[in-house]
Amino acid sequence: METKNVYIGYQDNEVISDLNLQFEAGKIHSILGPNGCGKSTLLKALGKQIQSTAGEVSFKNSDINTWSRKAFARELAFLMQVHESNPEVTVRQLIEYGRFPHKRKFERLNQEDQAIVDQAISLTHLVDLAERTVDRLSGGERQRAWIAMALAQQPAVLLLDEPTSYLDIHHQLEIIELIKRLNVEQGITIILVLHDINQAAMISDQLIVLQSGSLYDFGTPRKVITHSMLRDVFKVDAEIDSSFEDESISVYNFQLLEE
């Protein structure tokens, strides 16, 4: 997936300016930046939810505007920050919705579809909750159910908009570990928006940092997470620990910079 000189705006408000990015297949890419910098707008453009005002978003070397919505949904799944569904549907029924892009209108799910749904349920550790209604799930369980629905689409690319928002720390880590596991075990390319720098550093191969709708930096967590980036983009100072033997990095002791 790639953006080429992409501009995105709403009416007279330009949100994204001249953005050029390449998202490598099979990697996890996290989009970081302060509120209002264009993170969710970029994700929506990648997911064919909104159109760029100039430039091109391409997938598999083709402009995404040339893809039909159904064909695109067979390749890419997009989970927005706020999900809406009938609260009385069961977890299994919700996950079955992920098979719709692969079916003709009014065509029923067959044995192969049900096997794919079963696999999505197993991958997200929802076997014991499959017959429970969505309104009876905890926040973390509900998020896993929506991710399972996306997995039932069998996408090559999964887009996630702030998947850990509104969750306690236990469920945040549960979702972060699930995302990493799906990438490693299933080879899915994952592009997500996160607010937590340490969570992004924990799971990401590449970080994209936006500032006022423009690309500030792009690269590995160790390359991107620097004192100057934290000051310039987030207006904070912090300690950065990169002493780990692997490529891990940790940011702590945040302090606001004086205006």
PDB file of C-alpha atoms in Angstrom:
ATOM      1  CA  MET A   1       0.000   0.000   0.000  1.00  0.00           C
ATOM      2  CA  GLU A   2       1.278   3.456  -0.888  1.00  0.00           C
ATOM      3  CA  THR A   3       0.332   7.132  -0.799  1.00  0.00           C
ATOM      4  CA  LYS A   4       1.661   9.397  -3.547  1.00  0.00           C
ATOM      5  CA  ASN A   5       1.505  13.170  -2.991  1.00  0.00           C
ATOM      6  CA  VAL A   6      -1.777  12.752  -1.139  1.00  0.00           C
ATOM      7  CA  TYR A   7      -3.788  15.737   0.037  1.00  0.00           C
ATOM      8  CA  ILE A   8      -6.994  15.302   2.059  1.00  0.00           C
ATOM      9  CA  GLY A   9      -9.372  18.003   3.188  1.00  0.00           C
ATOM     10  CA  TYR A  10     -12.903  18.760   4.287  1.00  0.00           C
ATOM     11  CA  GLN A  11     -14.409  21.786   2.536  1.00  0.00           C
ATOM     12  CA  ASP A  12     -11.772  24.525   2.987  1.00  0.00           C
ATOM     13  CA  ASN A  13      -9.867  22.701   5.736  1.00  0.00           C
ATOM     14  CA  GLU A  14      -6.773  20.846   4.516  1.00  0.00           C
ATOM     15  CA  VAL A  15      -6.019  17.994   6.929  1.00  0.00           C
ATOM     16  CA  ILE A  16      -3.284  16.013   5.127  1.00  0.00           C
ATOM     17  CA  SER A  17      -0.663  17.703   2.927  1.00  0.00           C
ATOM     18  CA  ASP A  18       1.555  16.100   0.275  1.00  0.00           C
ATOM     19  CA  LEU A  19       1.928  12.750   2.018  1.00  0.00           C
ATOM     20  CA  ASN A  20       4.211  10.101   0.532  1.00  0.00           C
ATOM     21  CA  LEU A  21       4.347   6.756   2.358  1.00  0.00           C
ATOM     22  CA  GLN A  22       5.006   3.111   1.600  1.00  0.00           C
ATOM     23  CA  PHE A  23       3.549   0.413   3.835  1.00  0.00           C
ATOM     24  CA  GLU A  24       5.559  -2.787   3.589  1.00  0.00           C
ATOM     25  CA  ALA A  25       3.597  -6.030   3.312  1.00  0.00           C
ATOM     26  CA  GLY A  26       3.631  -8.248   6.391  1.00  0.00           C
ATOM     27  CA  LYS A  27       4.691  -5.473   8.779  1.00  0.00           C
ATOM     28  CA  ILE A  28       2.989  -3.535  11.578  1.00  0.00           C
ATOM     29  CA  HIS A  29       2.837   0.215  11.016  1.00  0.00           C
ATOM     30  CA  SER A  30       1.643   2.537  13.788  1.00  0.00           C
ATOM     31  CA  ILE A  31       0.529   6.109  13.097  1.00  0.00           C
ATOM     32  CA  LEU A  32       1.374   8.545  15.906  1.00  0.00           C
ATOM     33  CA  GLY A  33       0.797  12.241  16.458  1.00  0.00           C
ATOM     34  CA  PRO A  34      -1.107  14.761  18.584  1.00  0.00           C
ATOM     35  CA  ASN A  35      -4.859  15.197  18.405  1.00  0.00           C
ATOM     36  CA  GLY A  36      -6.013  16.816  15.182  1.00  0.00           C
ATOM     37  CA  CYS A  37      -2.881  15.992  13.183  1.00  0.00           C
ATOM     38  CA  GLY A  38      -4.740  13.792  10.654  1.00  0.00           C
ATOM     39  CA  LYS A  39      -4.146  10.256  11.953  1.00  0.00           C
ATOM     40  CA  SER A  40      -7.703   8.972  11.626  1.00  0.00           C
ATOM     41  CA  THR A  41      -8.200  10.919   8.406  1.00  0.00           C
ATOM     42  CA  LEU A  42      -5.210   9.137   6.873  1.00  0.00           C
ATOM     43  CA  LEU A  43      -6.532   5.754   8.022  1.00  0.00           C
ATOM     44  CA  LYS A  44      -9.938   6.485   6.490  1.00  0.00           C
ATOM     45  CA  ALA A  45      -8.296   7.401   3.193  1.00  0.00           C
ATOM     46  CA  LEU A  46      -6.309   4.150   3.205  1.00  0.00           C
ATOM     47  CA  GLY A  47      -9.530   2.260   3.948  1.00  0.00           C
ATOM     48  CA  LYS A  48     -11.450   3.874   1.070  1.00  0.00           C
ATOM     49  CA  GLN A  49     -13.782   5.592   3.549  1.00  0.00           C
ATOM     50  CA  ILE A  50     -12.950   9.062   2.221  1.00  0.00           C
ATOM     51  CA  GLN A  51     -11.308  10.245  -0.978  1.00  0.00           C
ATOM     52  CA  SER A  52      -8.141  12.270  -1.234  1.00  0.00           C
ATOM     53  CA  THR A  53      -8.514  15.697  -2.821  1.00  0.00           C
ATOM     54  CA  ALA A  54      -5.267  15.219  -4.732  1.00  0.00           C
ATOM     55  CA  GLY A  55      -2.651  12.517  -5.202  1.00  0.00           C
ATOM     56  CA  GLU A  56      -3.207   8.780  -5.149  1.00  0.00           C
ATOM     57  CA  VAL A  57      -3.641   5.988  -2.614  1.00  0.00           C
ATOM     58  CA  SER A  58      -2.645   2.730  -4.268  1.00  0.00           C
ATOM     59  CA  PHE A  59      -3.027  -0.897  -3.263  1.00  0.00           C
ATOM     60  CA  LYS A  60      -1.318  -3.714  -5.134  1.00  0.00           C
ATOM     61  CA  ASN A  61      -0.083  -1.102  -7.629  1.00  0.00           C
ATOM     62  CA  SER A  62      -3.602   0.111  -8.483  1.00  0.00           C
ATOM     63  CA  ASP A  63      -5.414   3.286  -7.427  1.00  0.00           C
ATOM     64  CA  ILE A  64      -7.898   2.216  -4.746  1.00  0.00           C
ATOM     65  CA  ASN A  65     -10.608   4.208  -6.560  1.00  0.00           C
ATOM     66  CA  THR A  66     -10.483   1.584  -9.325  1.00  0.00           C
ATOM     67  CA  TRP A  67     -11.403  -1.161  -6.851  1.00  0.00           C
ATOM     68  CA  SER A  68     -15.045  -2.029  -6.218  1.00  0.00           C
ATOM     69  CA  ARG A  69     -16.017  -1.815  -2.544  1.00  0.00           C
ATOM     70  CA  LYS A  70     -16.701  -5.544  -2.376  1.00  0.00           C
ATOM     71  CA  ALA A  71     -13.403  -6.534  -4.005  1.00  0.00           C
ATOM     72  CA  PHE A  72     -11.556  -4.098  -1.741  1.00  0.00           C
ATOM     73  CA  ALA A  73     -13.282  -5.557   1.343  1.00  0.00           C
ATOM     74  CA  ARG A  74     -11.994  -9.011   0.394  1.00  0.00           C
ATOM     75  CA  GLU A  75      -8.451  -7.657   0.633  1.00  0.00           C
ATOM     76  CA  LEU A  76      -8.632  -5.032   3.384  1.00  0.00           C
ATOM     77  CA  ALA A  77     -10.577  -4.856   6.656  1.00  0.00           C
ATOM     78  CA  PHE A  78     -11.107  -1.563   8.480  1.00  0.00           C
ATOM     79  CA  LEU A  79     -12.217  -1.278  12.102  1.00  0.00           C
ATOM     80  CA  MET A  80     -13.176   2.231  13.142  1.00  0.00           C
ATOM     81  CA  GLN A  81     -12.834   3.501  16.688  1.00  0.00           C
ATOM     82  CA  VAL A  82     -16.604   3.360  17.314  1.00  0.00           C
ATOM     83  CA  HIS A  83     -18.451   0.180  16.296  1.00  0.00           C
ATOM     84  CA  GLU A  84     -22.178  -0.092  15.744  1.00  0.00           C
ATOM     85  CA  SER A  85     -24.145  -3.321  15.636  1.00  0.00           C
ATOM     86  CA  ASN A  86     -27.312  -4.886  16.990  1.00  0.00           C
ATOM     87  CA  PRO A  87     -26.354  -5.558  20.643  1.00  0.00           C
ATOM     88  CA  GLU A  88     -28.514  -8.684  20.639  1.00  0.00           C
ATOM     89  CA  VAL A  89     -26.515 -10.523  17.974  1.00  0.00           C
ATOM     90  CA  THR A  90     -24.242 -13.255  19.226  1.00  0.00           C
ATOM     91  CA  VAL A  91     -20.476 -13.171  18.883  1.00  0.00           C
ATOM     92  CA  ARG A  92     -20.661 -15.847  16.195  1.00  0.00           C
ATOM     93  CA  GLN A  93     -23.285 -13.907  14.233  1.00  0.00           C
ATOM     94  CA  LEU A  94     -21.172 -10.751  14.390  1.00  0.00           C
ATOM     95  CA  ILE A  95     -18.116 -12.609  13.117  1.00  0.00           C
ATOM     96  CA  GLU A  96     -20.162 -14.155  10.311  1.00  0.00           C
ATOM     97  CA  TYR A  97     -20.716 -10.638   8.928  1.00  0.00           C
ATOM     98  CA  GLY A  98     -17.053 -10.749   7.904  1.00  0.00           C
ATOM     99  CA  ARG A  99     -17.903 -13.316   5.227  1.00  0.00           C
ATOM    100  CA  PHE A 100     -20.357 -11.017   3.393  1.00  0.00           C
ATOM    101  CA  PRO A 101     -17.746  -9.574   0.959  1.00  0.00           C
ATOM    102  CA  HIS A 102     -17.137 -13.134  -0.249  1.00  0.00           C
ATOM    103  CA  LYS A 103     -20.800 -13.959  -0.872  1.00  0.00           C
ATOM    104  CA  ARG A 104     -23.382 -13.013  -3.488  1.00  0.00           C
ATOM    105  CA  LYS A 105     -26.478 -11.141  -2.351  1.00  0.00           C
ATOM    106  CA  PHE A 106     -28.693 -13.373  -0.167  1.00  0.00           C
ATOM    107  CA  GLU A 107     -26.214 -16.265  -0.516  1.00  0.00           C
ATOM    108  CA  ARG A 108     -25.957 -18.278   2.672  1.00  0.00           C
ATOM    109  CA  LEU A 109     -22.754 -19.216   4.422  1.00  0.00           C
ATOM    110  CA  ASN A 110     -21.517 -22.658   3.513  1.00  0.00           C
ATOM    111  CA  GLN A 111     -19.340 -25.147   5.366  1.00  0.00           C
ATOM    112  CA  GLU A 112     -16.131 -23.445   4.240  1.00  0.00           C
ATOM    113  CA  ASP A 113     -17.394 -20.086   5.506  1.00  0.00           C
ATOM    114  CA  GLN A 114     -18.268 -21.607   8.878  1.00  0.00           C
ATOM    115  CA  ALA A 115     -14.786 -23.140   9.112  1.00  0.00           C
ATOM    116  CA  ILE A 116     -13.269 -19.677   8.506  1.00  0.00           C
ATOM    117  CA  VAL A 117     -15.538 -18.189  11.188  1.00  0.00           C
ATOM    118  CA  ASP A 118     -14.478 -20.963  13.584  1.00  0.00           C
ATOM    119  CA  GLN A 119     -10.839 -20.173  12.898  1.00  0.00           C
ATOM    120  CA  ALA A 120     -11.399 -16.458  13.600  1.00  0.00           C
ATOM    121  CA  ILE A 121     -13.128 -17.355  16.862  1.00  0.00           C
ATOM    122  CA  SER A 122     -10.231 -19.602  17.848  1.00  0.00           C
ATOM    123  CA  LEU A 123      -7.533 -17.077  16.903  1.00  0.00           C
ATOM    124  CA  THR A 124      -9.134 -14.413  19.087  1.00  0.00           C
ATOM    125  CA  HIS A 125      -9.783 -16.812  21.997  1.00  0.00           C
ATOM    126  CA  LEU A 126     -13.560 -16.379  21.866  1.00  0.00           C
ATOM    127  CA  VAL A 127     -14.602 -20.055  21.803  1.00  0.00           C
ATOM    128  CA  ASP A 128     -16.297 -19.884  25.215  1.00  0.00           C
ATOM    129  CA  LEU A 129     -18.084 -16.638  24.256  1.00  0.00           C
ATOM    130  CA  ALA A 130     -19.275 -17.536  20.760  1.00  0.00           C
ATOM    131  CA  GLU A 131     -22.958 -17.818  21.703  1.00  0.00           C
ATOM    132  CA  ARG A 132     -22.997 -14.844  24.063  1.00  0.00           C
ATOM    133  CA  THR A 133     -24.676 -11.645  22.837  1.00  0.00           C
ATOM    134  CA  VAL A 134     -22.441  -8.655  22.132  1.00  0.00           C
ATOM    135  CA  ASP A 135     -24.137  -6.524  24.812  1.00  0.00           C
ATOM    136  CA  ARG A 136     -22.953  -8.985  27.470  1.00  0.00           C
ATOM    137  CA  LEU A 137     -19.258  -8.675  26.586  1.00  0.00           C
ATOM    138  CA  SER A 138     -16.633  -6.628  28.387  1.00  0.00           C
ATOM    139  CA  GLY A 139     -14.855  -3.896  26.447  1.00  0.00           C
ATOM    140  CA  GLY A 140     -11.859  -6.099  25.705  1.00  0.00           C
ATOM    141  CA  GLU A 141     -14.023  -9.046  24.700  1.00  0.00           C
ATOM    142  CA  ARG A 142     -16.075  -6.843  22.402  1.00  0.00           C
ATOM    143  CA  GLN A 143     -12.928  -5.497  20.737  1.00  0.00           C
ATOM    144  CA  ARG A 144     -11.679  -9.049  20.170  1.00  0.00           C
ATOM    145  CA  ALA A 145     -15.040  -9.948  18.619  1.00  0.00           C
ATOM    146  CA  TRP A 146     -14.794  -7.066  16.141  1.00  0.00           C
ATOM    147  CA  ILE A 147     -11.231  -8.029  15.268  1.00  0.00           C
ATOM    148  CA  ALA A 148     -12.448 -11.603  14.735  1.00  0.00           C
ATOM    149  CA  MET A 149     -15.115 -10.287  12.348  1.00  0.00           C
ATOM    150  CA  ALA A 150     -12.366  -8.509  10.399  1.00  0.00           C
ATOM    151  CA  LEU A 151     -10.302 -11.712  10.345  1.00  0.00           C
ATOM    152  CA  ALA A 152     -13.262 -13.593   8.871  1.00  0.00           C
ATOM    153  CA  GLN A 153     -12.888 -11.328   5.834  1.00  0.00           C
ATOM    154  CA  GLN A 154      -9.462 -12.993   5.382  1.00  0.00           C
ATOM    155  CA  PRO A 155      -7.833  -9.653   4.594  1.00  0.00           C
ATOM    156  CA  ALA A 156      -4.272  -9.082   3.495  1.00  0.00           C
ATOM    157  CA  VAL A 157      -4.360  -5.721   5.319  1.00  0.00           C
ATOM    158  CA  LEU A 158      -6.026  -4.812   8.619  1.00  0.00           C
ATOM    159  CA  LEU A 159      -6.625  -1.150   9.560  1.00  0.00           C
ATOM    160  CA  LEU A 160      -7.355  -0.347  13.215  1.00  0.00           C
ATOM    161  CA  ASP A 161      -8.293   3.076  14.586  1.00  0.00           C
ATOM    162  CA  GLU A 162      -7.207   3.362  18.231  1.00  0.00           C
ATOM    163  CA  PRO A 163      -8.053  -0.264  19.125  1.00  0.00           C
ATOM    164  CA  THR A 164      -7.034   0.145  22.785  1.00  0.00           C
ATOM    165  CA  SER A 165      -9.034   3.302  23.542  1.00  0.00           C
ATOM    166  CA  TYR A 166     -11.441   3.137  26.496  1.00  0.00           C
ATOM    167  CA  LEU A 167      -9.929  -0.159  27.710  1.00  0.00           C
ATOM    168  CA  ASP A 168      -8.221  -0.788  31.045  1.00  0.00           C
ATOM    169  CA  ILE A 169      -4.538  -1.714  31.012  1.00  0.00           C
ATOM    170  CA  HIS A 170      -5.206  -5.471  31.131  1.00  0.00           C
ATOM    171  CA  HIS A 171      -7.453  -5.373  28.067  1.00  0.00           C
ATOM    172  CA  GLN A 172      -5.145  -2.918  26.297  1.00  0.00           C
ATOM    173  CA  LEU A 173      -2.268  -5.394  26.600  1.00  0.00           C
ATOM    174  CA  GLU A 174      -4.572  -8.225  25.562  1.00  0.00           C
ATOM    175  CA  ILE A 175      -5.431  -6.411  22.313  1.00  0.00           C
ATOM    176  CA  ILE A 176      -1.811  -5.386  21.681  1.00  0.00           C
ATOM    177  CA  GLU A 177      -0.651  -9.002  22.096  1.00  0.00           C
ATOM    178  CA  LEU A 178      -3.450 -10.195  19.800  1.00  0.00           C
ATOM    179  CA  ILE A 179      -2.420  -7.706  17.092  1.00  0.00           C
ATOM    180  CA  LYS A 180       1.194  -8.855  17.299  1.00  0.00           C
ATOM    181  CA  ARG A 181       0.193 -12.518  17.212  1.00  0.00           C
ATOM    182  CA  LEU A 182      -2.034 -12.044  14.157  1.00  0.00           C
ATOM    183  CA  ASN A 183       0.812 -10.348  12.344  1.00  0.00           C
ATOM    184  CA  VAL A 184       3.367 -13.018  13.210  1.00  0.00           C
ATOM    185  CA  GLU A 185       1.158 -16.096  12.803  1.00  0.00           C
ATOM    186  CA  GLN A 186      -1.127 -14.979   9.965  1.00  0.00           C
ATOM    187  CA  GLY A 187       1.211 -12.621   8.112  1.00  0.00           C
ATOM    188  CA  ILE A 188      -1.387  -9.839   8.015  1.00  0.00           C
ATOM    189  CA  THR A 189      -0.151  -6.330   7.250  1.00  0.00           C
ATOM    190  CA  ILE A 190      -1.460  -4.107  10.041  1.00  0.00           C
ATOM    191  CA  ILE A 191      -1.781  -0.315   9.981  1.00  0.00           C
ATOM    192  CA  LEU A 192      -3.129   1.248  13.142  1.00  0.00           C
ATOM    193  CA  VAL A 193      -3.556   4.540  14.934  1.00  0.00           C
ATOM    194  CA  LEU A 194      -2.292   4.601  18.526  1.00  0.00           C
ATOM    195  CA  HIS A 195      -1.925   7.266  21.205  1.00  0.00           C
ATOM    196  CA  ASP A 196       0.379   5.298  23.499  1.00  0.00           C
ATOM    197  CA  ILE A 197       3.985   5.676  22.338  1.00  0.00           C
ATOM    198  CA  ASN A 198       5.185   2.668  24.342  1.00  0.00           C
ATOM    199  CA  GLN A 199       2.479   0.412  22.917  1.00  0.00           C
ATOM    200  CA  ALA A 200       3.441   1.533  19.423  1.00  0.00           C
ATOM    201  CA  ALA A 201       7.118   0.897  20.118  1.00  0.00           C
ATOM    202  CA  MET A 202       6.275  -2.519  21.577  1.00  0.00           C
ATOM    203  CA  ILE A 203       4.613  -3.978  18.491  1.00  0.00           C
ATOM    204  CA  SER A 204       5.549  -1.861  15.464  1.00  0.00           C
ATOM    205  CA  ASP A 205       8.057  -2.494  12.723  1.00  0.00           C
ATOM    206  CA  GLN A 206       7.568   1.047  11.454  1.00  0.00           C
ATOM    207  CA  LEU A 207       6.228   4.262  12.997  1.00  0.00           C
ATOM    208  CA  ILE A 208       4.638   7.114  11.064  1.00  0.00           C
ATOM    209  CA  VAL A 209       4.648  10.406  12.976  1.00  0.00           C
ATOM    210  CA  LEU A 210       2.323  13.142  11.725  1.00  0.00           C
ATOM    211  CA  GLN A 211       2.481  16.783  12.690  1.00  0.00           C
ATOM    212  CA  SER A 212      -0.174  19.235  11.475  1.00  0.00           C
ATOM    213  CA  GLY A 213      -1.110  16.945   8.583  1.00  0.00           C
ATOM    214  CA  SER A 214       2.440  16.471   7.328  1.00  0.00           C
ATOM    215  CA  LEU A 215       4.929  13.655   7.742  1.00  0.00           C
ATOM    216  CA  TYR A 216       7.371  14.446  10.548  1.00  0.00           C
ATOM    217  CA  ASP A 217       9.260  11.142  10.465  1.00  0.00           C
ATOM    218  CA  PHE A 218       8.987   7.524   9.367  1.00  0.00           C
ATOM    219  CA  GLY A 219      11.050   4.509  10.383  1.00  0.00           C
ATOM    220  CA  THR A 220      11.782   2.006  13.121  1.00  0.00           C
ATOM    221  CA  PRO A 221      10.859   2.876  16.726  1.00  0.00           C
ATOM    222  CA  ARG A 222      14.522   3.404  17.603  1.00  0.00           C
ATOM    223  CA  LYS A 223      14.974   5.809  14.710  1.00  0.00           C
ATOM    224  CA  VAL A 224      11.774   7.757  15.220  1.00  0.00           C
ATOM    225  CA  ILE A 225      11.401   8.016  19.002  1.00  0.00           C
ATOM    226  CA  THR A 226      13.886  10.712  19.934  1.00  0.00           C
ATOM    227  CA  HIS A 227      14.014  13.604  22.369  1.00  0.00           C
ATOM    228  CA  SER A 228      13.648  16.087  19.523  1.00  0.00           C
ATOM    229  CA  MET A 229      10.551  14.290  18.142  1.00  0.00           C
ATOM    230  CA  LEU A 230       8.900  14.243  21.572  1.00  0.00           C
ATOM    231  CA  ARG A 231       9.592  17.951  22.002  1.00  0.00           C
ATOM    232  CA  ASP A 232       8.651  19.038  18.485  1.00  0.00           C
ATOM    233  CA  VAL A 233       5.526  16.922  18.024  1.00  0.00           C
ATOM    234  CA  PHE A 234       4.129  16.207  21.488  1.00  0.00           C
ATOM    235  CA  LYS A 235       5.563  19.197  23.398  1.00  0.00           C
ATOM    236  CA  VAL A 236       6.931  16.958  26.148  1.00  0.00           C
ATOM    237  CA  ASP A 237      10.295  15.896  27.493  1.00  0.00           C
ATOM    238  CA  ALA A 238      10.910  12.314  28.628  1.00  0.00           C
ATOM    239  CA  GLU A 239      13.492   9.674  29.394  1.00  0.00           C
ATOM    240  CA  ILE A 240      14.187   7.154  26.612  1.00  0.00           C
ATOM    241  CA  ASP A 241      15.591   3.731  27.475  1.00  0.00           C
ATOM    242  CA  SER A 242      17.113   1.875  24.514  1.00  0.00           C
ATOM    243  CA  SER A 243      19.463  -0.332  26.519  1.00  0.00           C
ATOM    244  CA  PHE A 244      17.580  -3.550  25.735  1.00  0.00           C
ATOM    245  CA  GLU A 245      19.392  -6.291  23.830  1.00  0.00           C
ATOM    246  CA  ASP A 246      16.641  -6.476  21.212  1.00  0.00           C
ATOM    247  CA  GLU A 247      15.200  -3.493  19.329  1.00  0.00           C
ATOM    248  CA  SER A 248      12.873  -2.570  22.212  1.00  0.00           C
ATOM    249  CA  ILE A 249      12.614   0.981  23.453  1.00  0.00           C
ATOM    250  CA  SER A 250      10.790   2.499  26.418  1.00  0.00           C
ATOM    251  CA  VAL A 251       9.718   6.081  27.104  1.00  0.00           C
ATOM    252  CA  TYR A 252       8.964   7.218  30.657  1.00  0.00           C
ATOM    253  CA  ASN A 253       8.994  10.141  33.086  1.00  0.00           C
ATOM    254  CA  PHE A 254       7.064  12.461  30.758  1.00  0.00           C
ATOM    255  CA  GLN A 255       7.180  16.174  31.565  1.00  0.00           C
ATOM    256  CA  LEU A 256       5.286  18.998  29.908  1.00  0.00           C
ATOM    257  CA  LEU A 257       7.403  21.617  28.212  1.00  0.00           C
ATOM    258  CA  GLU A 258       6.731  25.195  29.155  1.00  0.00           C
ATOM    259  CA  GLU A 259       4.912  27.150  26.473  1.00  0.00           C
TER     260      GLU A 259
END
